[in-house]
Coordinates of C-alpha atoms and ligand atoms in Angstrom, one line a residue:
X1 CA 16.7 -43.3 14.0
X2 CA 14.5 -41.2 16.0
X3 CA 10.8 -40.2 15.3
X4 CA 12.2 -36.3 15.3
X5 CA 14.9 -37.6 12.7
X6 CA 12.6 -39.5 10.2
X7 CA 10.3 -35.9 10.1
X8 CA 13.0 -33.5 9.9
X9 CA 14.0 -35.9 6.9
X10 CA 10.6 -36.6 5.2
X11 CA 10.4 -32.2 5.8
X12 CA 13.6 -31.9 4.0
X13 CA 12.0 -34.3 1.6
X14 CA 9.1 -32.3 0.7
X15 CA 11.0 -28.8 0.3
X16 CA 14.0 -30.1 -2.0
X17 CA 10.7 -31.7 -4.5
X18 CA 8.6 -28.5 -3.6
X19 CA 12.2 -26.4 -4.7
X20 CA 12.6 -28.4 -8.1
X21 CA 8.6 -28.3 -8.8
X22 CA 8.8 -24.3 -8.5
X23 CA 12.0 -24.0 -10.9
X24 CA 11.1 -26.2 -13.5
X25 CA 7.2 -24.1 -13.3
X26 CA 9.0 -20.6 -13.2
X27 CA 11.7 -21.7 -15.9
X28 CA 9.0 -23.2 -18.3
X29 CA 6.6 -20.0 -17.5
X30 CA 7.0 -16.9 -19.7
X31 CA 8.3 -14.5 -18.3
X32 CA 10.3 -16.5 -16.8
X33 CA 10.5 -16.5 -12.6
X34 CA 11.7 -17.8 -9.7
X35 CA 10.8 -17.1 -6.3
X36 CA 13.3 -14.8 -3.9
X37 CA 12.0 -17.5 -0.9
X38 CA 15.3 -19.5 -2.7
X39 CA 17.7 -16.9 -2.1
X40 CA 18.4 -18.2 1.4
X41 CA 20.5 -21.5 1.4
X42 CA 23.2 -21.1 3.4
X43 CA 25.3 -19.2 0.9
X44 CA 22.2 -16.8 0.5
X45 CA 21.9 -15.9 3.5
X46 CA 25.6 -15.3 4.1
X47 CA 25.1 -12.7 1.1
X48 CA 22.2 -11.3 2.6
X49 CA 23.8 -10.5 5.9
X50 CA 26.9 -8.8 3.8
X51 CA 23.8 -6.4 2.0
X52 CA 22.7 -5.4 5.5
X53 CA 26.1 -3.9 6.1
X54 CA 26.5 -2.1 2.5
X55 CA 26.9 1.5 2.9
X56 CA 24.0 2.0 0.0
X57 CA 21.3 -0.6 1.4
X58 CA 19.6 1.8 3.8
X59 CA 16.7 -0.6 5.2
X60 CA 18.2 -2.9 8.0
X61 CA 20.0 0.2 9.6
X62 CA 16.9 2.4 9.5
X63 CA 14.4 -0.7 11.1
X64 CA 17.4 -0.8 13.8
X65 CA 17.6 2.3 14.8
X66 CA 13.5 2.7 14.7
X67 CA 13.5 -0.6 16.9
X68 CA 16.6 1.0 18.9
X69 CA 14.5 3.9 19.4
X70 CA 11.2 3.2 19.5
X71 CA 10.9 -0.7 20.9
X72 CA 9.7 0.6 24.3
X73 CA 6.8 2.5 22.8
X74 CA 6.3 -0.9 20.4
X75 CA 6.1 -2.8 24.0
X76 CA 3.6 -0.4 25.5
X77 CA 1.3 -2.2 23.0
X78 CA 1.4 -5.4 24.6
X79 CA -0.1 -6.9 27.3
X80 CA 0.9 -8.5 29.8
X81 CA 1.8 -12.6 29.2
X82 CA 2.2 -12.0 25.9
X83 CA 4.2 -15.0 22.7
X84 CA 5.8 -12.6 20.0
X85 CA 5.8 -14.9 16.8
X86 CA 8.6 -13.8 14.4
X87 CA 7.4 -14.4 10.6
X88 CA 11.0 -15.5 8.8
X89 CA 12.8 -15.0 11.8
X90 CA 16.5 -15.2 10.5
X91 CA 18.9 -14.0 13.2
X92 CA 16.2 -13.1 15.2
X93 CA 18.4 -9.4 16.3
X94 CA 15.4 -6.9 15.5
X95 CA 13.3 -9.3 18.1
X96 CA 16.2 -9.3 20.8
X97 CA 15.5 -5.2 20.6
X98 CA 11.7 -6.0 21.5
X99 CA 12.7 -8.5 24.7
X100 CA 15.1 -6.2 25.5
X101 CA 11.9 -3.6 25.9
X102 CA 9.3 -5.8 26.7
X103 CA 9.2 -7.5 30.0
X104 CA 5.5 -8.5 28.9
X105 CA 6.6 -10.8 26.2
X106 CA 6.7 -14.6 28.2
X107 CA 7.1 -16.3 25.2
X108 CA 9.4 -15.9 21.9
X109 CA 7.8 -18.1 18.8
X110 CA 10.4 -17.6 15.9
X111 CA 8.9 -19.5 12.7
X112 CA 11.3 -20.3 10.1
X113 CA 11.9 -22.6 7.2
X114 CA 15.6 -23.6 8.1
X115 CA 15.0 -25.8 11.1
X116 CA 18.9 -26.1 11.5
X117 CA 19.3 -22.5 12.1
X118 CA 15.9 -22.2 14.5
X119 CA 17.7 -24.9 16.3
X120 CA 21.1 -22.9 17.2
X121 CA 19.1 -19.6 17.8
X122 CA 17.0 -20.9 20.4
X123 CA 19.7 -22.3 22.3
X124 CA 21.2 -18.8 22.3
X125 CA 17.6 -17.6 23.4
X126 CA 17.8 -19.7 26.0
X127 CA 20.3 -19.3 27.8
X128 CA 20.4 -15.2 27.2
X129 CA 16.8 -15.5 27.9
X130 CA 16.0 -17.8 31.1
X131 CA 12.2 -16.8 31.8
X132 CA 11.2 -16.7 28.4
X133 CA 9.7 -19.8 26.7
X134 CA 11.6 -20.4 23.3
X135 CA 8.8 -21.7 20.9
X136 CA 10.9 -22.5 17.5
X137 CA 8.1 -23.5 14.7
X138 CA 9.8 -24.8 11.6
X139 CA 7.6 -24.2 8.7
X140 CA 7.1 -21.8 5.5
X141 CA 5.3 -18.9 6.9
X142 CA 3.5 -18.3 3.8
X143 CA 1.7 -21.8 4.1
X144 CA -1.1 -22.3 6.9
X145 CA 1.3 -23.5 9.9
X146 CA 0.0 -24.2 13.3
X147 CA 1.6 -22.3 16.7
X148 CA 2.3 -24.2 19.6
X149 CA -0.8 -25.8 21.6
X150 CA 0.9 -23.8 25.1
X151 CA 0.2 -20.5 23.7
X152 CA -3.7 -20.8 24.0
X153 CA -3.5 -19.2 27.5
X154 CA -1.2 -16.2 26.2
X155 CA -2.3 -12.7 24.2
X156 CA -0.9 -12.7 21.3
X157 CA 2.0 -10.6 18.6
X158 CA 3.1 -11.0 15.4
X159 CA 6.4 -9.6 14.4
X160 CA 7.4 -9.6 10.9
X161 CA 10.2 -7.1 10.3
X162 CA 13.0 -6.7 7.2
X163 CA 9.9 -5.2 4.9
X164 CA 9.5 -9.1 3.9
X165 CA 6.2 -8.6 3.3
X166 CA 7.2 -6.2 0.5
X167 CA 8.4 -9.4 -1.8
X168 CA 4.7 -10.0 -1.4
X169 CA 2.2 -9.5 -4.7
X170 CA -0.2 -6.9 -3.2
X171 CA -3.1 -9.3 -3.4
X172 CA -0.6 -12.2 -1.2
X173 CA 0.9 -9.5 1.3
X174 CA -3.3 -9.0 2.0
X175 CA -3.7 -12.7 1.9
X176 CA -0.8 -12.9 4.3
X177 CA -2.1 -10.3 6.6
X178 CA -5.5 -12.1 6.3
X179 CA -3.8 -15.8 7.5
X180 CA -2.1 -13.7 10.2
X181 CA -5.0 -12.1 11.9
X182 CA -6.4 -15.8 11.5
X183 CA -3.8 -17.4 13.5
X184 CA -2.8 -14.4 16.2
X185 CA -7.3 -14.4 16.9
X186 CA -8.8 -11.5 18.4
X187 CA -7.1 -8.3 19.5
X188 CA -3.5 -9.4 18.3
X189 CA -1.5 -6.6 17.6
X190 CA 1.1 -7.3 14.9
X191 CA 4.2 -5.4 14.0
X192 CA 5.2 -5.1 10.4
X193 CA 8.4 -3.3 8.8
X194 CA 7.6 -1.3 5.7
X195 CA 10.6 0.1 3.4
X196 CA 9.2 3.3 1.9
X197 CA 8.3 4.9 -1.3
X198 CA 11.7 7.3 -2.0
X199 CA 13.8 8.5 -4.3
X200 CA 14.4 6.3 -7.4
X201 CA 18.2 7.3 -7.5
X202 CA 17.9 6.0 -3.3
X203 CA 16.5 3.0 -4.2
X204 CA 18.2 1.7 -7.3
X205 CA 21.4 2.4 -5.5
X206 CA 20.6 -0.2 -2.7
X207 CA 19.9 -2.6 -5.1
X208 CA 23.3 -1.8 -7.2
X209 CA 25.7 -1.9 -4.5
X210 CA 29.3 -0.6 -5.8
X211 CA 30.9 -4.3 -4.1
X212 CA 28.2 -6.4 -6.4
X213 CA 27.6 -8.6 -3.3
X214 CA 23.7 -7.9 -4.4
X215 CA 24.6 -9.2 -8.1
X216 CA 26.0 -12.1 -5.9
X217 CA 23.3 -12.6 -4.1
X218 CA 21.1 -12.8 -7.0
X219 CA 23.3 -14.8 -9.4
X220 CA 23.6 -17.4 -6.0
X221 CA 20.2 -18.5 -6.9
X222 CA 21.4 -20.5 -10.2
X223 CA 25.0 -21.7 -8.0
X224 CA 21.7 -23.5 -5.6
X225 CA 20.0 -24.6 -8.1
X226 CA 23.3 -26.3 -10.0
X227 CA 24.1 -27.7 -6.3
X228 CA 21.0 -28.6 -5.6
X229 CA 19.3 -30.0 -8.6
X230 CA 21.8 -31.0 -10.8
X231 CA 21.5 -28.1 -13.2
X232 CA 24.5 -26.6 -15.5
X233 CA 24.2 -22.6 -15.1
X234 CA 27.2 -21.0 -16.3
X235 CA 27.0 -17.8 -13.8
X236 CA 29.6 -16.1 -15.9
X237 CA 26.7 -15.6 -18.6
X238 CA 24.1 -14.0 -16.8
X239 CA 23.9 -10.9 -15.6
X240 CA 22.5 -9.1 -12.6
X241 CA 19.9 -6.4 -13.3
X242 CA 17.7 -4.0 -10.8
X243 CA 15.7 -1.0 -11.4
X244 CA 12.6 1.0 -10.0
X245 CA 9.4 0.2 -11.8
X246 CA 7.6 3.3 -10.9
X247 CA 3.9 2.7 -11.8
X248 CA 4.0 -0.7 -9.5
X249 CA 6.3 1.1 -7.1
X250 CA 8.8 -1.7 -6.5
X251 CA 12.4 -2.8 -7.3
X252 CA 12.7 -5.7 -9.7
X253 CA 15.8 -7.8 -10.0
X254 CA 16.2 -10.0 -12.9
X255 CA 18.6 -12.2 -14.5
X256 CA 19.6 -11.8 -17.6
X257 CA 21.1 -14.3 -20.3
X258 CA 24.3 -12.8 -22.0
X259 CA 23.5 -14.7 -25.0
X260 CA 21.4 -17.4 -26.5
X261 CA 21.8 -20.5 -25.0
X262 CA 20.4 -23.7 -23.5
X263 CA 20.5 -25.0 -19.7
X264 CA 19.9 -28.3 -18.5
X265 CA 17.6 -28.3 -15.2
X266 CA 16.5 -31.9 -13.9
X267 CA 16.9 -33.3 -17.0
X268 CA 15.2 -30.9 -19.2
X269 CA 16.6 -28.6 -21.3
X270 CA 15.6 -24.8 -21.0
X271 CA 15.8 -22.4 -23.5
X272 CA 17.4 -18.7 -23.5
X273 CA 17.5 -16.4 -26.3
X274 CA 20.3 -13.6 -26.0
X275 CA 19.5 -10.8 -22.6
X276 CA 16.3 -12.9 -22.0
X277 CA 15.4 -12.5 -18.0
X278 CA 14.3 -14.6 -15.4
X279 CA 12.3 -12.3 -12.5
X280 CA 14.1 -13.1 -9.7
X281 CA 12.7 -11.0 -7.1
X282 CA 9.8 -8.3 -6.1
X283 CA 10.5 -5.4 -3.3
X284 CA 6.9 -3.4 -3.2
X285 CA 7.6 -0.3 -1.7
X286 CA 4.5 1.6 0.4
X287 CA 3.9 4.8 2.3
X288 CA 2.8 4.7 5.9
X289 CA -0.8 5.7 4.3
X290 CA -1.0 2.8 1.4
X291 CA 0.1 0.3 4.1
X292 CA -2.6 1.4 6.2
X293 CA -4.9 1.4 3.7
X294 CA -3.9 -2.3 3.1
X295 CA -3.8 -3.4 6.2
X296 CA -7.2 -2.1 6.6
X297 CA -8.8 -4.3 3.9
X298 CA -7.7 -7.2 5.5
X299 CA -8.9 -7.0 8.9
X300 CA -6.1 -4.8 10.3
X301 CA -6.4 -1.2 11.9
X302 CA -2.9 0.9 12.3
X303 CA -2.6 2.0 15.8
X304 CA 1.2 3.8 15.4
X305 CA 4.4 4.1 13.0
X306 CA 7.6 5.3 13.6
X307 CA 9.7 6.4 11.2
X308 CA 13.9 6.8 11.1
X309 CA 14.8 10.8 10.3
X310 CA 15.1 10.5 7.0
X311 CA 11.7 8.8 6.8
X312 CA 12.9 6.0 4.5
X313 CA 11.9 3.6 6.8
X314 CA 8.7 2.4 8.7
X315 CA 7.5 -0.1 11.6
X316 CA 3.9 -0.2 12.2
X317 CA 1.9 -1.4 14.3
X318 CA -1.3 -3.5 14.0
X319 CA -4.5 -4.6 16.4
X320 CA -6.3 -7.2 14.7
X321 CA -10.3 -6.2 14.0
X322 CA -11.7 -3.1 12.4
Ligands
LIG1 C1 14.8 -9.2 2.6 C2 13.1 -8.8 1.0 C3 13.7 -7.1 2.5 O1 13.7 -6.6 -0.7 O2 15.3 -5.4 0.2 C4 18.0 -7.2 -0.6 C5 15.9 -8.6 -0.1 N1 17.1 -8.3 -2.2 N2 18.7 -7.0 -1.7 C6 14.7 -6.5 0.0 C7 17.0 -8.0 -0.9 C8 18.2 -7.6 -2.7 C9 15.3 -7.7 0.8 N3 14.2 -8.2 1.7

C-alpha cells in the first residue's frame, strides 16, 4: 500500500468518527441540529446540482451571470503571479469564469473536503489549463489547513463563492474571514459571494421548490446517516420544512418528525416527540452594506461589489488590512 493510500485512509478515518461524533452531539442537543457540511456525500451533491437548475432557486444563476459579467473587472484586482484558493471548491465552474479573465492567476488552489472529486477536477484543470499550476488541497476549510509550501513566492486570492459563507453563525463567518486573512497574509484580496436580503415570498420560494428536490436534499441527510452509520430513519416520517426568520435574516430548514417516535443512531436510541425538528441548515442573508460592515471587523476592507439586475445577488471583493 502506498504512503498516499494509508493517509487518504487514516483521513477517511478521522471524518467518518468526526461525522458520527457531530450527530450523536447534534441529536442528543436540544434543539436538536446537525450541520448542512453533511449534505454533500455523493447523493448530496447530485441534489445540490439539480437546486442550481430550479427555476425558483435564484442564487447560482445570479453569481454566474455577475462572474460572466463582471470577472474581468474581478481580475483587474489582481496582480500579476497570482494562486486563487477556492474555499469548498465543488465543480470549480464559477473559478473557470475567473481563469477565463485572468491571465494573472498562475496558480489554481481548489481546497475541498472530497479528495476523490479534487482528484478528477484537477485533471480536467490540467489539461484545459496547461500553464496553470493545479494546487488541489484536501481539507475542511473551516479547520486551520495549510496551502502549499510553492505558493510562498506568489500574491495571493481567496475565492469563496455560492454565498457559503452565509451557512456561517455571524460570529464563525467573522472567524472565517479572520482564519482567511491569516492564511492569504498581507494585501490578499479575497472574493466572496453574498446572497441578499429580499423578498420573503423570493426567498421561501427557493427553498420550497415546486419538484421537492430541496425537501430531497434535506431529507438525504438521514438516508447518509442510515448508510453511513448504521442508523434506522424512516424518511417517510419526517418532513421537510423552510421559512424566513426575519429578525436573524436567514432561511432555516428543519426536519420535522411526523409523529412520536424513536431512532436508533450508533447504537443509541434517540427520542422524537410528534413534529419535533432537527435544524438542519442556516442560509444568513446580508446586504452589500452589513457584509461590509462584517468584513470590516475582521480585518477586511470592501474595494467593489457587483450586483445581477435584479440586485438579489452580490460578489465582493476584499484586500486584506484596514
Ligand atoms: C450552498 C449554502 C449556498 O444556502 O442556498 C440550497 C445550500 N440549501 N438549498 C444555500 C442550499 C438548500 C445553499 N448554499
Amino acid at each position: 500500500m502506498s504512503i498516499q493510500s494509508v493517509v487518504a485512509r487514516h483521513l477517511s478515518e478521522d471524518r467518518s468518527s468526526a461525522f458520527a461524533r457531530d450527530v450523536i452531539e447534534g441529536l442528543a442537543a436540544r434543539p436538536k441540529r446537525l450541520s448542512p457540511k453533511y449534505f454533500y456525500d455523493e447523493a448530496g451533491s447530485r441534489l445540490f446540482e439539480q437546486i442550481t437548475e430550479l427555476p425558483e432557486y435564484y442564487p447560482t444563476r445570479c453569481e454566474l451571470a455577475i462572474l460572466r459579467a463582471h470577472a474581468a473587472d474581478m481580475a483587474g484586482l489582481l496582480p500579476a503571479q497570482t494562486a486563487l484558493i477556492e474555499f469548498g471548491s465543488g465543480s470549480s465552474k464559477k473559478a473557470r469564469l475567473m481563469l477565463d479573465a485572468a491571465p494573472a492567476i498562475a496558480a489554481y488552489v481548489p481546497v475541498d473536503i472530497s479528495s476523490q472529486w479534487l482528484t478528477q477536477e484537477a485533471t480536467r484543470l490540467r489539461r484545459d489549463y496547461p500553464r496553470l499550476a493545479v494546487l488541489p488541497v484536501a481539507a475542511d476549510f473551516t479547520q486551520a489547513f495549510r496551502l502549499p509550501r510553492s505558493l510562498a513566492t506568489l500574491a495571493r486570492a481567496g475565492f469563496f463563492p455560492g454565498s457559503t459563507i452565509g451557512n456561517f453563525e455571524p460570529h464563525q463567518a467573522s472567524a472565517f474571514l479572520q482564519h482567511a486573512a491569516r492564511i492569504l497574509g498581507e494585501d490578499a484580496i479575497l472574493i466572496v459571494g453574498i446572497d441578499l436580503v429580499k423578498d420573503a415570498e423570493i426567498l421561501t420560494a427557493a427553498y420550497n421548490d415546486a419538484a421537492g428536490v430541496t425537501a430531497n436534499f434535506n431529507l438525504n441527510l438521514l438516508a447518509r446517516i442510515n448508510r453511513e452509520l448504521g442508523a434506522d430513519f424512516d424518511l417517510t416520517t419526517f418532513s421537510h420544512q423552510a421559512f424566513y426568520n426575519r429578525e436573524r435574516r436567514r432561511i432555516e430548514m428543519h426536519l420535522a418528525s411526523r409523529r412520536r417516535q424513536q431512532v436508533s443512531v450508533c447504537g443509541r436510541m434517540i427520542e422524537f416527540g410528534e413534529c419535533e425538528t432537527i435544524h438542519t441548515e442556516n442560509s444568513y442573508k446580508y446586504t452589500v452594506e452589513s457584509f461590509g460592515a462584517l468584513a470590516r471587523g475582521c480585518g477586511w476592507t470592501p474595494v467593489a461589489a457587483w450586483s445581477d439586475v435584479e440586485g438579489y445577488f452580490s460578489v465582493q471583493a476584499l484586500r486584506a488590512g484596514t
